[in-house]
mmCIF file with all atom_site columns, C-alpha atoms in Angstrom:
data_model
loop_
_atom_site.group_PDB
_atom_site.id
_atom_site.type_symbol
_atom_site.label_atom_id
_atom_site.label_alt_id
_atom_site.label_comp_id
_atom_site.label_asym_id
_atom_site.label_entity_id
_atom_site.label_seq_id
_atom_site.pdbx_PDB_ins_code
_atom_site.Cartn_x
_atom_site.Cartn_y
_atom_site.Cartn_z
_atom_site.occupancy
_atom_site.B_iso_or_equiv
_atom_site.pdbx_formal_charge
_atom_site.auth_seq_id
_atom_site.auth_comp_id
_atom_site.auth_asym_id
_atom_site.auth_atom_id
_atom_site.pdbx_PDB_model_num
ATOM 1   C CA . MET G 1 1   ? -15.517 16.501 -13.686 1.00 74.00 ? 1   MET G CA 1
ATOM 2   C CA . GLU G 1 2   ? -13.110 19.241 -13.101 1.00 82.00 ? 2   GLU G CA 1
ATOM 3   C CA . ILE G 1 3   ? -12.512 22.472 -15.262 1.00 79.00 ? 3   ILE G CA 1
ATOM 4   C CA . HIS G 1 4   ? -9.269  21.203 -16.727 1.00 79.00 ? 4   HIS G CA 1
ATOM 5   C CA . GLU G 1 5   ? -10.834 18.114 -18.138 1.00 82.00 ? 5   GLU G CA 1
ATOM 6   C CA . LEU G 1 6   ? -13.274 20.407 -20.151 1.00 77.00 ? 6   LEU G CA 1
ATOM 7   C CA . ILE G 1 7   ? -10.327 22.594 -21.472 1.00 81.00 ? 7   ILE G CA 1
ATOM 8   C CA . ASP G 1 8   ? -8.502  19.644 -22.510 1.00 82.00 ? 8   ASP G CA 1
ATOM 9   C CA . ARG G 1 9   ? -11.370 18.348 -24.160 1.00 84.00 ? 9   ARG G CA 1
ATOM 10  C CA . PHE G 1 10  ? -12.426 21.489 -26.126 1.00 83.00 ? 10  PHE G CA 1
ATOM 11  C CA . SER G 1 11  ? -9.091  22.463 -27.138 1.00 84.00 ? 11  SER G CA 1
ATOM 12  C CA . THR G 1 12  ? -8.909  20.520 -30.092 1.00 86.00 ? 12  THR G CA 1
ATOM 13  C CA . SER G 1 13  ? -10.574 22.636 -32.939 1.00 88.00 ? 13  SER G CA 1
ATOM 14  C CA . PRO G 1 14  ? -11.401 26.282 -33.515 1.00 88.00 ? 14  PRO G CA 1
ATOM 15  C CA . GLU G 1 15  ? -15.201 25.401 -33.184 1.00 89.00 ? 15  GLU G CA 1
ATOM 16  C CA . ASN G 1 16  ? -14.800 23.773 -29.843 1.00 88.00 ? 16  ASN G CA 1
ATOM 17  C CA . GLN G 1 17  ? -12.423 26.502 -28.765 1.00 89.00 ? 17  GLN G CA 1
ATOM 18  C CA . GLY G 1 18  ? -15.268 29.051 -29.542 1.00 89.00 ? 18  GLY G CA 1
ATOM 19  C CA . LYS G 1 19  ? -17.555 26.823 -27.279 1.00 88.00 ? 19  LYS G CA 1
ATOM 20  C CA . ALA G 1 20  ? -15.085 26.887 -24.647 1.00 88.00 ? 20  ALA G CA 1
ATOM 21  C CA . ILE G 1 21  ? -14.498 30.563 -24.966 1.00 90.00 ? 21  ILE G CA 1
ATOM 22  C CA . PHE G 1 22  ? -18.374 31.333 -24.633 1.00 90.00 ? 22  PHE G CA 1
ATOM 23  C CA . SER G 1 23  ? -18.802 28.817 -21.638 1.00 89.00 ? 23  SER G CA 1
ATOM 24  C CA . THR G 1 24  ? -15.887 30.392 -19.972 1.00 89.00 ? 24  THR G CA 1
ATOM 25  C CA . LEU G 1 25  ? -17.503 33.948 -20.283 1.00 92.00 ? 25  LEU G CA 1
ATOM 26  C CA . PHE G 1 26  ? -20.572 32.788 -18.616 1.00 91.00 ? 26  PHE G CA 1
ATOM 27  C CA . ILE G 1 27  ? -18.748 30.700 -15.800 1.00 90.00 ? 27  ILE G CA 1
ATOM 28  C CA . ALA G 1 28  ? -15.936 33.351 -15.466 1.00 92.00 ? 28  ALA G CA 1
ATOM 29  C CA . GLY G 1 29  ? -18.809 36.080 -15.151 1.00 90.00 ? 29  GLY G CA 1
ATOM 30  C CA . ASN G 1 30  ? -20.647 34.058 -12.563 1.00 91.00 ? 30  ASN G CA 1
ATOM 31  C CA . ARG G 1 31  ? -17.566 33.454 -10.480 1.00 91.00 ? 31  ARG G CA 1
ATOM 32  C CA . LEU G 1 32  ? -16.314 37.043 -10.454 1.00 90.00 ? 32  LEU G CA 1
ATOM 33  C CA . GLN G 1 33  ? -19.845 38.129 -9.722  1.00 87.00 ? 33  GLN G CA 1
ATOM 34  C CA . THR G 1 34  ? -19.991 35.901 -6.606  1.00 87.00 ? 34  THR G CA 1
ATOM 35  C CA . LEU G 1 35  ? -16.244 37.052 -5.535  1.00 86.00 ? 35  LEU G CA 1
ATOM 36  C CA . PHE G 1 36  ? -16.865 40.682 -5.888  1.00 82.00 ? 36  PHE G CA 1
ATOM 37  C CA . GLY G 1 37  ? -20.375 40.354 -4.620  1.00 77.00 ? 37  GLY G CA 1
ATOM 38  C CA . ASN G 1 38  ? -18.944 39.369 -1.438  1.00 77.00 ? 38  ASN G CA 1
ATOM 39  C CA . HIS G 1 39  ? -16.394 42.140 -1.323  1.00 75.00 ? 39  HIS G CA 1
ATOM 40  C CA . VAL G 1 40  ? -18.255 45.113 -2.395  1.00 75.00 ? 40  VAL G CA 1
ATOM 41  C CA . PRO G 1 41  ? -20.677 46.220 0.417   1.00 78.00 ? 41  PRO G CA 1
ATOM 42  C CA . ASP G 1 42  ? -24.059 47.557 0.264   1.00 84.00 ? 42  ASP G CA 1
ATOM 43  C CA . ILE G 1 43  ? -24.788 47.024 -3.409  1.00 88.00 ? 43  ILE G CA 1
ATOM 44  C CA . SER G 1 44  ? -24.660 44.423 -6.163  1.00 87.00 ? 44  SER G CA 1
ATOM 45  C CA . LEU G 1 45  ? -21.757 43.991 -8.635  1.00 86.00 ? 45  LEU G CA 1
ATOM 46  C CA . LYS G 1 46  ? -24.438 45.004 -11.216 1.00 90.00 ? 46  LYS G CA 1
ATOM 47  C CA . GLN G 1 47  ? -25.104 48.030 -9.307  1.00 92.00 ? 47  GLN G CA 1
ATOM 48  C CA . PHE G 1 48  ? -21.453 48.745 -8.683  1.00 90.00 ? 48  PHE G CA 1
ATOM 49  C CA . MET G 1 49  ? -20.938 48.387 -12.606 1.00 92.00 ? 49  MET G CA 1
ATOM 50  C CA . LEU G 1 50  ? -23.736 50.864 -13.169 1.00 95.00 ? 50  LEU G CA 1
ATOM 51  C CA . LEU G 1 51  ? -22.389 53.452 -10.570 1.00 94.00 ? 51  LEU G CA 1
ATOM 52  C CA . THR G 1 52  ? -18.841 53.033 -12.319 1.00 92.00 ? 52  THR G CA 1
ATOM 53  C CA . MET G 1 53  ? -20.257 54.089 -15.804 1.00 94.00 ? 53  MET G CA 1
ATOM 54  C CA . ILE G 1 54  ? -22.112 56.806 -14.138 1.00 95.00 ? 54  ILE G CA 1
ATOM 55  C CA . ARG G 1 55  ? -18.911 58.183 -12.374 1.00 92.00 ? 55  ARG G CA 1
ATOM 56  C CA . GLN G 1 56  ? -16.984 57.759 -15.659 1.00 91.00 ? 56  GLN G CA 1
ATOM 57  C CA . SER G 1 57  ? -19.231 59.574 -17.895 1.00 91.00 ? 57  SER G CA 1
ATOM 58  C CA . ARG G 1 58  ? -18.586 63.210 -18.785 1.00 89.00 ? 58  ARG G CA 1
ATOM 59  C CA . GLU G 1 59  ? -22.293 63.869 -19.287 1.00 91.00 ? 59  GLU G CA 1
ATOM 60  C CA . PRO G 1 60  ? -25.695 62.752 -17.755 1.00 90.00 ? 60  PRO G CA 1
ATOM 61  C CA . LEU G 1 61  ? -26.744 59.129 -19.078 1.00 93.00 ? 61  LEU G CA 1
ATOM 62  C CA . THR G 1 62  ? -30.318 58.002 -19.809 1.00 94.00 ? 62  THR G CA 1
ATOM 63  C CA . PHE G 1 63  ? -31.273 54.599 -18.863 1.00 95.00 ? 63  PHE G CA 1
ATOM 64  C CA . THR G 1 64  ? -31.034 53.573 -22.596 1.00 94.00 ? 64  THR G CA 1
ATOM 65  C CA . GLN G 1 65  ? -27.507 54.800 -22.885 1.00 94.00 ? 65  GLN G CA 1
ATOM 66  C CA . LEU G 1 66  ? -26.542 52.832 -19.911 1.00 96.00 ? 66  LEU G CA 1
ATOM 67  C CA . GLY G 1 67  ? -28.161 49.805 -21.039 1.00 95.00 ? 67  GLY G CA 1
ATOM 68  C CA . ARG G 1 68  ? -26.101 49.733 -24.127 1.00 93.00 ? 68  ARG G CA 1
ATOM 69  C CA . LEU G 1 69  ? -22.975 50.406 -22.267 1.00 93.00 ? 69  LEU G CA 1
ATOM 70  C CA . LEU G 1 70  ? -23.691 47.651 -19.779 1.00 93.00 ? 70  LEU G CA 1
ATOM 71  C CA . GLY G 1 71  ? -25.193 45.140 -22.486 1.00 92.00 ? 71  GLY G CA 1
ATOM 72  C CA . CYS G 1 72  ? -28.544 44.883 -20.675 1.00 93.00 ? 72  CYS G CA 1
ATOM 73  C CA . SER G 1 73  ? -32.346 46.380 -21.323 1.00 94.00 ? 73  SER G CA 1
ATOM 74  C CA . ARG G 1 74  ? -33.396 49.809 -20.318 1.00 93.00 ? 74  ARG G CA 1
ATOM 75  C CA . GLN G 1 75  ? -35.928 48.193 -17.633 1.00 95.00 ? 75  GLN G CA 1
ATOM 76  C CA . ASN G 1 76  ? -32.991 46.401 -16.167 1.00 96.00 ? 76  ASN G CA 1
ATOM 77  C CA . ILE G 1 77  ? -31.162 49.744 -15.839 1.00 96.00 ? 77  ILE G CA 1
ATOM 78  C CA . LYS G 1 78  ? -34.353 51.399 -14.430 1.00 96.00 ? 78  LYS G CA 1
ATOM 79  C CA . LYS G 1 79  ? -34.793 48.882 -11.745 1.00 97.00 ? 79  LYS G CA 1
ATOM 80  C CA . LEU G 1 80  ? -31.047 49.129 -10.982 1.00 97.00 ? 80  LEU G CA 1
ATOM 81  C CA . ALA G 1 81  ? -31.013 52.845 -10.721 1.00 97.00 ? 81  ALA G CA 1
ATOM 82  C CA . TYR G 1 82  ? -34.208 53.278 -8.591  1.00 97.00 ? 82  TYR G CA 1
ATOM 83  C CA . ALA G 1 83  ? -32.858 50.940 -6.160  1.00 97.00 ? 83  ALA G CA 1
ATOM 84  C CA . LEU G 1 84  ? -29.480 52.945 -5.951  1.00 97.00 ? 84  LEU G CA 1
ATOM 85  C CA . GLU G 1 85  ? -31.631 56.179 -5.720  1.00 97.00 ? 85  GLU G CA 1
ATOM 86  C CA . LYS G 1 86  ? -33.313 54.855 -2.796  1.00 97.00 ? 86  LYS G CA 1
ATOM 87  C CA . LYS G 1 87  ? -29.845 54.179 -0.942  1.00 96.00 ? 87  LYS G CA 1
ATOM 88  C CA . GLY G 1 88  ? -28.954 57.700 -1.971  1.00 96.00 ? 88  GLY G CA 1
ATOM 89  C CA . PHE G 1 89  ? -26.049 57.018 -4.355  1.00 96.00 ? 89  PHE G CA 1
ATOM 90  C CA . VAL G 1 90  ? -27.783 58.599 -7.535  1.00 96.00 ? 90  VAL G CA 1
ATOM 91  C CA . SER G 1 91  ? -30.649 61.002 -8.496  1.00 96.00 ? 91  SER G CA 1
ATOM 92  C CA . ILE G 1 92  ? -32.999 60.533 -11.189 1.00 96.00 ? 92  ILE G CA 1
ATOM 93  C CA . GLU G 1 93  ? -33.992 63.851 -13.219 1.00 94.00 ? 93  GLU G CA 1
ATOM 94  C CA . LYS G 1 94  ? -35.810 64.599 -16.466 1.00 93.00 ? 94  LYS G CA 1
ATOM 95  C CA . SER G 1 95  ? -33.456 64.928 -19.386 1.00 87.00 ? 95  SER G CA 1
ATOM 96  C CA . GLN G 1 96  ? -32.880 68.726 -20.348 1.00 87.00 ? 96  GLN G CA 1
ATOM 97  C CA . ARG G 1 97  ? -32.355 67.380 -23.947 1.00 86.00 ? 97  ARG G CA 1
ATOM 98  C CA . ASP G 1 98  ? -35.337 64.936 -24.070 1.00 85.00 ? 98  ASP G CA 1
ATOM 99  C CA . VAL G 1 99  ? -38.383 65.530 -22.166 1.00 85.00 ? 99  VAL G CA 1
ATOM 100 C CA . ARG G 1 100 ? -39.169 61.857 -22.507 1.00 88.00 ? 100 ARG G CA 1
ATOM 101 C CA . ALA G 1 101 ? -35.878 60.635 -21.146 1.00 90.00 ? 101 ALA G CA 1
ATOM 102 C CA . LEU G 1 102 ? -34.465 60.474 -17.424 1.00 93.00 ? 102 LEU G CA 1
ATOM 103 C CA . ASN G 1 103 ? -30.783 61.161 -16.562 1.00 94.00 ? 103 ASN G CA 1
ATOM 104 C CA . ILE G 1 104 ? -28.901 59.644 -13.872 1.00 95.00 ? 104 ILE G CA 1
ATOM 105 C CA . PHE G 1 105 ? -26.579 61.680 -11.624 1.00 95.00 ? 105 PHE G CA 1
ATOM 106 C CA . PRO G 1 106 ? -24.149 60.541 -9.183  1.00 94.00 ? 106 PRO G CA 1
ATOM 107 C CA . THR G 1 107 ? -24.538 62.256 -5.601  1.00 95.00 ? 107 THR G CA 1
ATOM 108 C CA . GLN G 1 108 ? -22.431 63.140 -3.030  1.00 95.00 ? 108 GLN G CA 1
ATOM 109 C CA . LYS G 1 109 ? -22.667 59.844 -1.238  1.00 95.00 ? 109 LYS G CA 1
ATOM 110 C CA . LEU G 1 110 ? -21.643 58.116 -4.354  1.00 93.00 ? 110 LEU G CA 1
ATOM 111 C CA . GLU G 1 111 ? -18.349 59.906 -4.434  1.00 92.00 ? 111 GLU G CA 1
ATOM 112 C CA . GLU G 1 112 ? -17.804 59.150 -0.745  1.00 92.00 ? 112 GLU G CA 1
ATOM 113 C CA . TYR G 1 113 ? -18.567 55.465 -1.325  1.00 91.00 ? 113 TYR G CA 1
ATOM 114 C CA . PHE G 1 114 ? -16.208 55.096 -3.879  1.00 88.00 ? 114 PHE G CA 1
ATOM 115 C CA . GLY G 1 115 ? -13.679 56.970 -1.905  1.00 87.00 ? 115 GLY G CA 1
ATOM 116 C CA . THR G 1 116 ? -13.843 54.227 0.669   1.00 86.00 ? 116 THR G CA 1
ATOM 117 C CA . VAL G 1 117 ? -14.507 51.062 -1.437  1.00 84.00 ? 117 VAL G CA 1
ATOM 118 C CA . PHE G 1 118 ? -12.868 51.700 -4.698  1.00 81.00 ? 118 PHE G CA 1
ATOM 119 C CA . SER G 1 119 ? -9.333  51.103 -3.490  1.00 79.00 ? 119 SER G CA 1
ATOM 120 C CA . ALA G 1 120 ? -10.305 47.561 -2.240  1.00 82.00 ? 120 ALA G CA 1
ATOM 121 C CA . TYR G 1 121 ? -11.976 46.875 -5.574  1.00 84.00 ? 121 TYR G CA 1
ATOM 122 C CA . GLN G 1 122 ? -8.737  48.147 -7.109  1.00 85.00 ? 122 GLN G CA 1
ATOM 123 C CA . LYS G 1 123 ? -6.791  45.813 -5.033  1.00 88.00 ? 123 LYS G CA 1
ATOM 124 C CA . ASP G 1 124 ? -8.827  42.904 -6.137  1.00 88.00 ? 124 ASP G CA 1
ATOM 125 C CA . LEU G 1 125 ? -8.674  43.535 -9.724  1.00 89.00 ? 125 LEU G CA 1
ATOM 126 C CA . ARG G 1 126 ? -4.543  43.885 -9.463  1.00 93.00 ? 126 ARG G CA 1
ATOM 127 C CA . TYR G 1 127 ? -4.732  40.386 -7.585  1.00 93.00 ? 127 TYR G CA 1
ATOM 128 C CA . LEU G 1 128 ? -6.892  39.015 -10.180 1.00 93.00 ? 128 LEU G CA 1
ATOM 129 C CA . PHE G 1 129 ? -4.605  40.152 -13.203 1.00 96.00 ? 129 PHE G CA 1
ATOM 130 C CA . ALA G 1 130 ? -1.238  39.574 -11.236 1.00 96.00 ? 130 ALA G CA 1
ATOM 131 C CA . VAL G 1 131 ? -1.149  36.162 -12.963 1.00 97.00 ? 131 VAL G CA 1
ATOM 132 C CA . TYR G 1 132 ? -0.565  37.952 -16.600 1.00 97.00 ? 132 TYR G CA 1
ATOM 133 C CA . THR G 1 133 ? 2.538   39.507 -17.926 1.00 97.00 ? 133 THR G CA 1
ATOM 134 C CA . PRO G 1 134 ? 2.059   42.946 -19.126 1.00 97.00 ? 134 PRO G CA 1
ATOM 135 C CA . GLU G 1 135 ? 2.373   41.406 -22.817 1.00 98.00 ? 135 GLU G CA 1
ATOM 136 C CA . GLU G 1 136 ? -0.248  38.863 -21.921 1.00 97.00 ? 136 GLU G CA 1
ATOM 137 C CA . LEU G 1 137 ? -2.552  41.518 -20.342 1.00 97.00 ? 137 LEU G CA 1
ATOM 138 C CA . ASN G 1 138 ? -2.424  43.859 -23.474 1.00 97.00 ? 138 ASN G CA 1
ATOM 139 C CA . GLN G 1 139 ? -3.277  40.680 -25.686 1.00 98.00 ? 139 GLN G CA 1
ATOM 140 C CA . LEU G 1 140 ? -6.050  39.576 -23.397 1.00 96.00 ? 140 LEU G CA 1
ATOM 141 C CA . PHE G 1 141 ? -7.243  43.277 -23.525 1.00 96.00 ? 141 PHE G CA 1
ATOM 142 C CA . VAL G 1 142 ? -7.108  43.295 -27.290 1.00 97.00 ? 142 VAL G CA 1
ATOM 143 C CA . LEU G 1 143 ? -8.946  40.210 -27.749 1.00 96.00 ? 143 LEU G CA 1
ATOM 144 C CA . MET G 1 144 ? -11.534 41.155 -25.277 1.00 94.00 ? 144 MET G CA 1
ATOM 145 C CA . MET G 1 145 ? -12.245 44.324 -27.182 1.00 94.00 ? 145 MET G CA 1
ATOM 146 C CA . LYS G 1 146 ? -12.243 42.412 -30.430 1.00 95.00 ? 146 LYS G CA 1
ATOM 147 C CA . LEU G 1 147 ? -15.130 40.202 -28.778 1.00 94.00 ? 147 LEU G CA 1
ATOM 148 C CA . TYR G 1 148 ? -17.479 43.157 -28.894 1.00 91.00 ? 148 TYR G CA 1
ATOM 149 C CA . GLU G 1 149 ? -16.922 43.167 -32.648 1.00 91.00 ? 149 GLU G CA 1
ATOM 150 C CA . GLY G 1 150 ? -18.159 39.595 -32.570 1.00 90.00 ? 150 GLY G CA 1
ATOM 151 C CA . ILE G 1 151 ? -21.117 40.483 -30.310 1.00 89.00 ? 151 ILE G CA 1
ATOM 152 C CA . ASP G 1 152 ? -21.978 43.164 -32.805 1.00 88.00 ? 152 ASP G CA 1
ATOM 153 C CA . HIS G 1 153 ? -21.864 40.860 -35.496 1.00 85.00 ? 153 HIS G CA 1
ATOM 154 C CA . LEU G 1 154 ? -24.090 38.308 -33.916 1.00 85.00 ? 154 LEU G CA 1
ATOM 155 C CA . GLU G 1 155 ? -26.585 41.180 -33.093 1.00 82.00 ? 155 GLU G CA 1
ATOM 156 C CA . GLN G 1 156 ? -26.686 42.469 -36.462 1.00 82.00 ? 156 GLN G CA 1
ATOM 157 C CA . ALA G 1 157 ? -27.377 39.024 -37.769 1.00 77.00 ? 157 ALA G CA 1
ATOM 158 C CA . ALA G 1 158 ? -30.024 38.462 -35.280 1.00 76.00 ? 158 ALA G CA 1
ATOM 159 C CA . GLN G 1 159 ? -31.878 41.768 -36.191 1.00 75.00 ? 159 GLN G CA 1
ATOM 160 C CA . ALA G 1 160 ? -31.568 41.069 -39.927 1.00 70.00 ? 160 ALA G CA 1
ATOM 161 C CA . ASN G 1 161 ? -33.430 37.789 -38.983 1.00 59.00 ? 161 ASN G CA 1
ATOM 162 C CA . LYS G 1 162 ? -30.376 35.520 -40.669 1.00 55.00 ? 162 LYS G CA 1
ATOM 163 C CA . ASN G 1 163 ? -28.349 33.052 -39.260 1.00 57.00 ? 163 ASN G CA 1
ATOM 164 C CA . PRO G 1 164 ? -24.900 34.023 -38.262 1.00 53.00 ? 164 PRO G CA 1
ATOM 165 C CA . GLU G 1 165 ? -22.079 32.832 -40.188 1.00 58.00 ? 165 GLU G CA 1
ATOM 166 C CA . THR G 1 166 ? -20.815 29.334 -38.887 1.00 60.00 ? 166 THR G CA 1
ATOM 167 C CA . ALA G 1 167 ? -17.283 29.519 -37.036 1.00 56.00 ? 167 ALA G CA 1
ATOM 168 C CA . GLU G 1 168 ? -15.920 27.740 -39.972 1.00 58.00 ? 168 GLU G CA 1
ATOM 169 C CA . GLU G 1 169 ? -16.863 30.387 -42.477 1.00 66.00 ? 169 GLU G CA 1
ATOM 170 C CA . ILE G 1 170 ? -15.411 33.043 -40.512 1.00 62.00 ? 170 ILE G CA 1
ATOM 171 C CA . PHE G 1 171 ? -12.120 31.325 -39.753 1.00 59.00 ? 171 PHE G CA 1
ATOM 172 C CA . GLU G 1 172 ? -11.937 30.540 -43.509 1.00 67.00 ? 172 GLU G CA 1
ATOM 173 C CA . LYS G 1 173 ? -12.419 33.956 -44.375 1.00 69.00 ? 173 LYS G CA 1
ATOM 174 C CA . ARG G 1 174 ? -9.999  35.283 -42.114 1.00 64.00 ? 174 ARG G CA 1
ATOM 175 C CA . LYS G 1 175 ? -7.338  32.706 -43.320 1.00 62.00 ? 175 LYS G CA 1
ATOM 176 C CA . ILE G 1 176 ? -7.842  33.721 -47.076 1.00 68.00 ? 176 ILE G CA 1
ATOM 177 C CA . ALA G 1 177 ? -7.533  37.430 -45.776 1.00 68.00 ? 177 ALA G CA 1
ATOM 178 C CA . HIS G 1 178 ? -4.249  36.666 -43.786 1.00 61.00 ? 178 HIS G CA 1
ATOM 179 C CA . GLU G 1 179 ? -2.580  34.583 -47.070 1.00 61.00 ? 179 GLU G CA 1
#
């Protein structure tokens, strides 16, 4: 079976399209992790994304804050951060705001690393998105950002111990709202 066969099979209804999108996110994530994992030297893609978040932040972040940003557990961030600390990319220090928390700080080695590796990463990103027109890229961006709303909705439903609305109920509400 080829991916195009699955695309055709799952393009017949909004519910099937939702299933296909969910599967695509998982599959695309795996493929991108493999591709970028082979191109980013010395660290995993997850470590690279953690370092990117640390560099982009204007203030020191805790394991918990970084976990929320990257969509993983505090423990996962802690494991990644200590591995990066051993490699000299970050330092981990007690928070000045909360004595129970630890903050992660970039080191000079991290800045040097990004100075050499980041241009190759940006080149790969440009190549990845070269198949889109500027309008398509904007639309994809808007829809991917909206996906966060769906994830938040699902998390809230799970936390409230309720079943999330079915796709049909959501689509019906949107249809009525747009009429």
